Coordinates of C-alpha atoms in Angstrom, one line a residue:
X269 CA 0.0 0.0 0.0
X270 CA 1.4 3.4 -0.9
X271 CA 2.6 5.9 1.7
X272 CA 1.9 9.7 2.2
X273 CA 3.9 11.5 4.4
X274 CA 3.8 14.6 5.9
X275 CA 6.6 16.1 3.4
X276 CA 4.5 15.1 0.3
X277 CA 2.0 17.4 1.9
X278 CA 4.1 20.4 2.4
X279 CA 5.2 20.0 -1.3
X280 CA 1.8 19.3 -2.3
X281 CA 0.9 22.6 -0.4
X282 CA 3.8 24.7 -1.1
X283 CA 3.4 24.2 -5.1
X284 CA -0.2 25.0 -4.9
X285 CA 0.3 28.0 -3.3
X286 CA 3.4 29.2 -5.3
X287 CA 2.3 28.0 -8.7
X288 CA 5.5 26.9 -9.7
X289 CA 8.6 24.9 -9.0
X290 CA 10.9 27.4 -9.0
X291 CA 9.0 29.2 -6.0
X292 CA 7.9 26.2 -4.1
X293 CA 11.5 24.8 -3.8
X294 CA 12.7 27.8 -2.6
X295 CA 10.4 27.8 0.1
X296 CA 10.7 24.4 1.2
X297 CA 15.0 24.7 0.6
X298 CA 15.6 22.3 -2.2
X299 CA 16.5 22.9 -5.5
X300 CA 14.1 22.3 -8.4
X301 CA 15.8 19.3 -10.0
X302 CA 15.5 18.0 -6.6
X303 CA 12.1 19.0 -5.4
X304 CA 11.2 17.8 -9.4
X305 CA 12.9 14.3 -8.3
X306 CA 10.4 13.7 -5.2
X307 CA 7.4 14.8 -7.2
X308 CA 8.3 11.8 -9.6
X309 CA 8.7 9.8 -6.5
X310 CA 5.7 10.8 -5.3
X311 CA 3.7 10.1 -8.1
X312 CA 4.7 6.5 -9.0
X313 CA 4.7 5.7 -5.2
X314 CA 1.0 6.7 -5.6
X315 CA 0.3 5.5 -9.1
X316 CA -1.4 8.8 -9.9
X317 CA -0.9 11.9 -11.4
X318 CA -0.9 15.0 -9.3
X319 CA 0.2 17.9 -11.3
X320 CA -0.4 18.5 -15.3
X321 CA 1.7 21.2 -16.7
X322 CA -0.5 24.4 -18.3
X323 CA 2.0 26.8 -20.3
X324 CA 4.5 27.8 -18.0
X325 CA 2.0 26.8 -14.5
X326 CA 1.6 23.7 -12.3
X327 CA -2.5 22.8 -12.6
X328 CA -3.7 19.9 -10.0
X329 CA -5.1 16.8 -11.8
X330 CA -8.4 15.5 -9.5
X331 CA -5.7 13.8 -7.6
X332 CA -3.9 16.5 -7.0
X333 CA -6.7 18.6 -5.7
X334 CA -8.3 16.1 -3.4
X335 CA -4.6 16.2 -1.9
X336 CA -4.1 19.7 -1.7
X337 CA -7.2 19.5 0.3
X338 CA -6.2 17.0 2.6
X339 CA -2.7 19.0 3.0
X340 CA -4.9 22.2 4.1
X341 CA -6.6 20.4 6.5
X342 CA -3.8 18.6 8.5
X343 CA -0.7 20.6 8.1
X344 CA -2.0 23.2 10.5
X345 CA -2.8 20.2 12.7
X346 CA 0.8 19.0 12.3
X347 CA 1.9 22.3 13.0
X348 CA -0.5 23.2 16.4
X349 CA 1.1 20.0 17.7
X350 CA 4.3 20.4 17.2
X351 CA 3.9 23.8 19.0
X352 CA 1.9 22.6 21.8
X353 CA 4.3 20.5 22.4
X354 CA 7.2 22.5 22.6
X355 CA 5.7 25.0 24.4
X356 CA 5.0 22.0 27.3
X357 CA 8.7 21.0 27.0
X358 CA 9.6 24.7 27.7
X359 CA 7.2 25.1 30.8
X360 CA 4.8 27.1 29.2
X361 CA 1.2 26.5 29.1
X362 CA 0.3 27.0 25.6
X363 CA -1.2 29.0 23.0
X364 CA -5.0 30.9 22.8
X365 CA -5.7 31.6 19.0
X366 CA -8.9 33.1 18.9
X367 CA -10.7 33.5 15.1
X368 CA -13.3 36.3 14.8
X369 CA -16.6 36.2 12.8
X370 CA -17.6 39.1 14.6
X371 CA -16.7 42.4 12.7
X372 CA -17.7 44.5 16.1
X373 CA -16.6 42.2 18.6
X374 CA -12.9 43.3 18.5
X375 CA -13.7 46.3 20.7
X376 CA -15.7 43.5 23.2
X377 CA -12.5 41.1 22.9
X378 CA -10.2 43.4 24.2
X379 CA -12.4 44.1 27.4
X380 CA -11.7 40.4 28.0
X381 CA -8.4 39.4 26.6
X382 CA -6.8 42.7 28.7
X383 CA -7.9 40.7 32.2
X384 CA -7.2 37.1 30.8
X385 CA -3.6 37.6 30.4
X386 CA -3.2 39.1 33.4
X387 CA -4.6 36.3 34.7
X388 CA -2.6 33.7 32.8
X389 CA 0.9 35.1 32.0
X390 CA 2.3 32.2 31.0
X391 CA -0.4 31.8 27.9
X392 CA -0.1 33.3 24.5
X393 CA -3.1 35.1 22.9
X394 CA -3.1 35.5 18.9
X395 CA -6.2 36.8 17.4
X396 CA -7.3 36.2 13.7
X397 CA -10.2 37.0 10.8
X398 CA -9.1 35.6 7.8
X399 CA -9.2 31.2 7.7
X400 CA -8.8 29.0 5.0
X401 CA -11.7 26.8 5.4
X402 CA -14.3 29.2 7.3
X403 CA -14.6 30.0 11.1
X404 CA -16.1 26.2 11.7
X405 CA -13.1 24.8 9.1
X406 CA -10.5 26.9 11.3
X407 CA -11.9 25.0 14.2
X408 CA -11.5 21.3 12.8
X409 CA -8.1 22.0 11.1
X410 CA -6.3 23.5 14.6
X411 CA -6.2 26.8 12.6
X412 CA -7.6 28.8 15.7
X413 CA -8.8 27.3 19.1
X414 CA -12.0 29.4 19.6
X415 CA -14.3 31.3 17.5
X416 CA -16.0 34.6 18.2
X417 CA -19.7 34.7 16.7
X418 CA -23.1 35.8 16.7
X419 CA -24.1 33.1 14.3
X420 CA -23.0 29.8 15.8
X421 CA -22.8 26.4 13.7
X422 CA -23.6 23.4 15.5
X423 CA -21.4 20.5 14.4
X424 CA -20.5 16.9 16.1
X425 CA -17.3 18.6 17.9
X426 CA -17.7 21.5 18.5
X427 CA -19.2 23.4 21.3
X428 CA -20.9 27.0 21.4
X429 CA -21.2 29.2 24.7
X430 CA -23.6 32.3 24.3
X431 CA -21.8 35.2 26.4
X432 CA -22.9 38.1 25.5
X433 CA -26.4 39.5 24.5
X434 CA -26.8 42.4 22.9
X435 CA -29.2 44.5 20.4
X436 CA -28.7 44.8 16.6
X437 CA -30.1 48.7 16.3
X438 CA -30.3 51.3 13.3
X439 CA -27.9 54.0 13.7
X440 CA -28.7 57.4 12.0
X441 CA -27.2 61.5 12.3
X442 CA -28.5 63.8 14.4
X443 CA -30.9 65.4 11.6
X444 CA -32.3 62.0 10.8
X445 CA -35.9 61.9 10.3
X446 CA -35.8 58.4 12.9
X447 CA -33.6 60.0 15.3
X448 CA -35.9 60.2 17.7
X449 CA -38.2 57.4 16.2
X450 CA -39.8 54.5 19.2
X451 CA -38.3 51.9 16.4
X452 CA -37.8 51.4 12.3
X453 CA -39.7 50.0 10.4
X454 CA -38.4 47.7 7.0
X455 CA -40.4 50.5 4.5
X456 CA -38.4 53.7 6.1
X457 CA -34.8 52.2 4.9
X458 CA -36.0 51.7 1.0
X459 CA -34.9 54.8 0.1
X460 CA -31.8 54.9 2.8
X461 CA -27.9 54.2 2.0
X462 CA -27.1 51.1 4.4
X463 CA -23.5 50.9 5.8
X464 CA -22.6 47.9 7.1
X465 CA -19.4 45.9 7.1
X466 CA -18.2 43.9 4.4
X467 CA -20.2 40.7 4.9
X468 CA -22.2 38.6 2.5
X469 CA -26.0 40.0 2.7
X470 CA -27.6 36.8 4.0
X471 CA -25.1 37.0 6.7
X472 CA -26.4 40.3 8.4
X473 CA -28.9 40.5 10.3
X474 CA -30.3 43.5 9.3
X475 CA -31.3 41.8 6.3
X476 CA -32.1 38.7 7.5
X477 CA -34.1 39.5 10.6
X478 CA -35.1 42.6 9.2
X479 CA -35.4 44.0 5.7
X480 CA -35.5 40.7 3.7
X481 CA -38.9 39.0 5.5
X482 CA -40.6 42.1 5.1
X483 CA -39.4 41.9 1.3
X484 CA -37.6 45.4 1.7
X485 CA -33.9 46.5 0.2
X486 CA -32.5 49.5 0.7
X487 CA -31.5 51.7 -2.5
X488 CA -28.1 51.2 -1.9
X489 CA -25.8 48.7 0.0
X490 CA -22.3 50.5 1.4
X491 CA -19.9 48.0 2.7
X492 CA -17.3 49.7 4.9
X493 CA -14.2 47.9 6.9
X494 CA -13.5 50.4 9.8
X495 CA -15.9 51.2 12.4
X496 CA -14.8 55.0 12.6
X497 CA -15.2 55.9 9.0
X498 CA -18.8 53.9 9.1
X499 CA -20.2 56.4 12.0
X500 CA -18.4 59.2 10.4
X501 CA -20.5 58.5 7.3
X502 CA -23.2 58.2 9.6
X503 CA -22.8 61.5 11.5
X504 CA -22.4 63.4 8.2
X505 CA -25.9 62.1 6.7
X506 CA -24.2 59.8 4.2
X507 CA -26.4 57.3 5.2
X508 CA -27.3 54.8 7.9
X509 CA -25.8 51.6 9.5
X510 CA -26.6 48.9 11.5
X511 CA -24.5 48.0 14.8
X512 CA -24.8 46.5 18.3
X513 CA -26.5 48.9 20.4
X514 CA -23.5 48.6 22.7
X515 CA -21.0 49.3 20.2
X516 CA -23.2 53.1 19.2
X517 CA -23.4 53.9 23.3
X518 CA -19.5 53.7 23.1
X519 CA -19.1 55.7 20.1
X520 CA -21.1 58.0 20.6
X521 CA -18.8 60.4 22.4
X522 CA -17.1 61.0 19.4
X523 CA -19.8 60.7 16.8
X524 CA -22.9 62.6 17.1
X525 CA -25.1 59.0 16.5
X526 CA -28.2 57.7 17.9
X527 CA -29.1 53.9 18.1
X528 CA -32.6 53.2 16.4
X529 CA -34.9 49.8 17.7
X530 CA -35.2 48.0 14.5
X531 CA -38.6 47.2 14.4
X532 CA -41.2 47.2 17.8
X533 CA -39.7 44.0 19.5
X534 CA -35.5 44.7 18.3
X535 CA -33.3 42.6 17.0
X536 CA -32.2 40.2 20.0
X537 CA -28.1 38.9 19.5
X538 CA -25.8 36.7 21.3
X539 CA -22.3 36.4 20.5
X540 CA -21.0 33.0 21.3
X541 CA -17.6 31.4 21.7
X542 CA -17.3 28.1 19.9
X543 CA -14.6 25.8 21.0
X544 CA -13.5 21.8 20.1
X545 CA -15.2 19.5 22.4
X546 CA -11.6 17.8 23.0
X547 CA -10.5 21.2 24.4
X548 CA -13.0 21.8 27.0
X549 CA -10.7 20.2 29.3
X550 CA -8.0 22.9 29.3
X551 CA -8.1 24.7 32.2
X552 CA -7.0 28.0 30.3
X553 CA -9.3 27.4 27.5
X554 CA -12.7 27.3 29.8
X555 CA -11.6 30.0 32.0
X556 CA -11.4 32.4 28.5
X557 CA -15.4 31.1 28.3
X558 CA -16.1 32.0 31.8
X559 CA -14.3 35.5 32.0
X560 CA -15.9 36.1 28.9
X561 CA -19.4 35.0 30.1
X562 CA -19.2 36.8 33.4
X563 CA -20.0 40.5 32.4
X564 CA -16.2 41.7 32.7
X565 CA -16.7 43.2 29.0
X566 CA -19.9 45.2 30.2
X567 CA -18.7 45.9 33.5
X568 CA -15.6 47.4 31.8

């Protein structure tokens, strides 16, 4: 029975990411004629090709694609072992990498993360947006260790703690005709430029629990990235947004904003924290989930 090892994923990886030999050998410090040689190797060890050449470029056969797959999947687990590991042979208790779904929850992370590592000196905290695979494929492939959301996923594996509920409002300028509205309602934001972050449209809830059932689209969609220049559009009448209600209290000492209840009964929100089942039993892990579930962000 053929063999794969773990460095026929890495050059399996590395070409696919490169696009060429020349580039992948580099990184993985061989020379072509030699990273050329295992590629051979590999292929009649398999008995299938992986590559097929396109003009100059390096194009993965099925094969080859089904592998590079598999290599994006369980190099990262490779790699969050071999760090675990060394990071227990050097006394240390390990590493916190925390993926965010959560466009606004950066300004609630902090509140927590500031008193964790306080709390646990001797653990590492990396945050990060962008995965491979998704927020729930960053958890299966060891990419992160936790996941911040307001939309969780339920999967065999996984686990989801709601800490945090909040209220998905309208924001609007001070000469808004809402501004002092009881609530919105779906009709009043047809004619309105809606800011929001850059996020797929079924994945807002402003559409989804708000504009869409009531068969309502605003006349135009604005994706914006930073928070600041989104309530500074705001503030100037360039439009309107939609943000946690927490998130608009904050702000509003340097915007002149006002937080809007999107239809009579709001938009109720939780933001969760999703972590492997396997990891529940890390002491540092589950005391991030209880910090962050004990009201240390709203009490900050």
């Amino acid at each position: 029975m053929p063999s794969l090892d773990r460095i026929h994923l890495a050059i399996i990886h590395e070409v696919a990411r490169e696009g060429s030999l020349t580039a992948a050998a580099r990184k993985l410090n061989l020379t072509q004629s030699a990273l050329s040689h295992a590629i051979a190797k590999l292929e009649a060890q398999l008995g299938v090709q992986i590559w097929r050449r396109e003009g100059r470029s390096l194009a993965p056969t099925q094969a080859g694609a089904f592998l590079q797959a598999v290599a994006g999947r369980l190099l990262p687990q490779f790699s969050h072992a071999e760090a675990r590991l060394a990071q227990l042979a050097a006394g240390e208790r390990g590493q916190l990498r925390i993926g965010m779904e959560c466009h606004p929850c950066y300004q609630w992370l902090l509140k927590i993360v500031a008193p964790y590592l306080d709390a646990w000196p001797r653990v590492e905290v990396d945050v990060r947006q962008k995965f491979q695979f998704g927020g729930i494929g960053a958890l299966f492939g060891h990419e992160i260790d936790m996941l911040v959301t307001p939309d969780p996923l339920y999967k065999p594996g996984l686990r989801f703690t709601p800490v945090f509920d909040y209220e998905q409002v309208l924001v609007v300028g001070p000469t808004h005709k809402l501004r002092d509205a009881a609530f919105a309602r779906p009709e009043e934001i047809s004619d309105e430029v809606l800011i929001t972050y850059p996020v797929p449209s079924d994945r807002l809830d402003i559409f989804t629990q708000f504009l869409t059932p009531a068969g309502i689209s605003p006349r135009r969609h604005m994706p914006i990235e930073t928070t600041d220049i989104m309530l500074l559009m705001v503030a100037h009448g360039r439009g309107v947004a939609a943000l946690p209600r927490w998130l608009v209290v904050e702000y509003a000492q340097r915007f002149d904003v006002h937080p809007v209840k999107l239809g009579p009964a709001g938009v109720a929100k939780q933001i969760h924290l999703g972590i492997r089942e396997a990891d529940e039993g890390i002491d540092y892990v589950r005391a991030f989930v209880a910090l962050a579930g004990s009201g240390a962000a709203q009490a900050a």
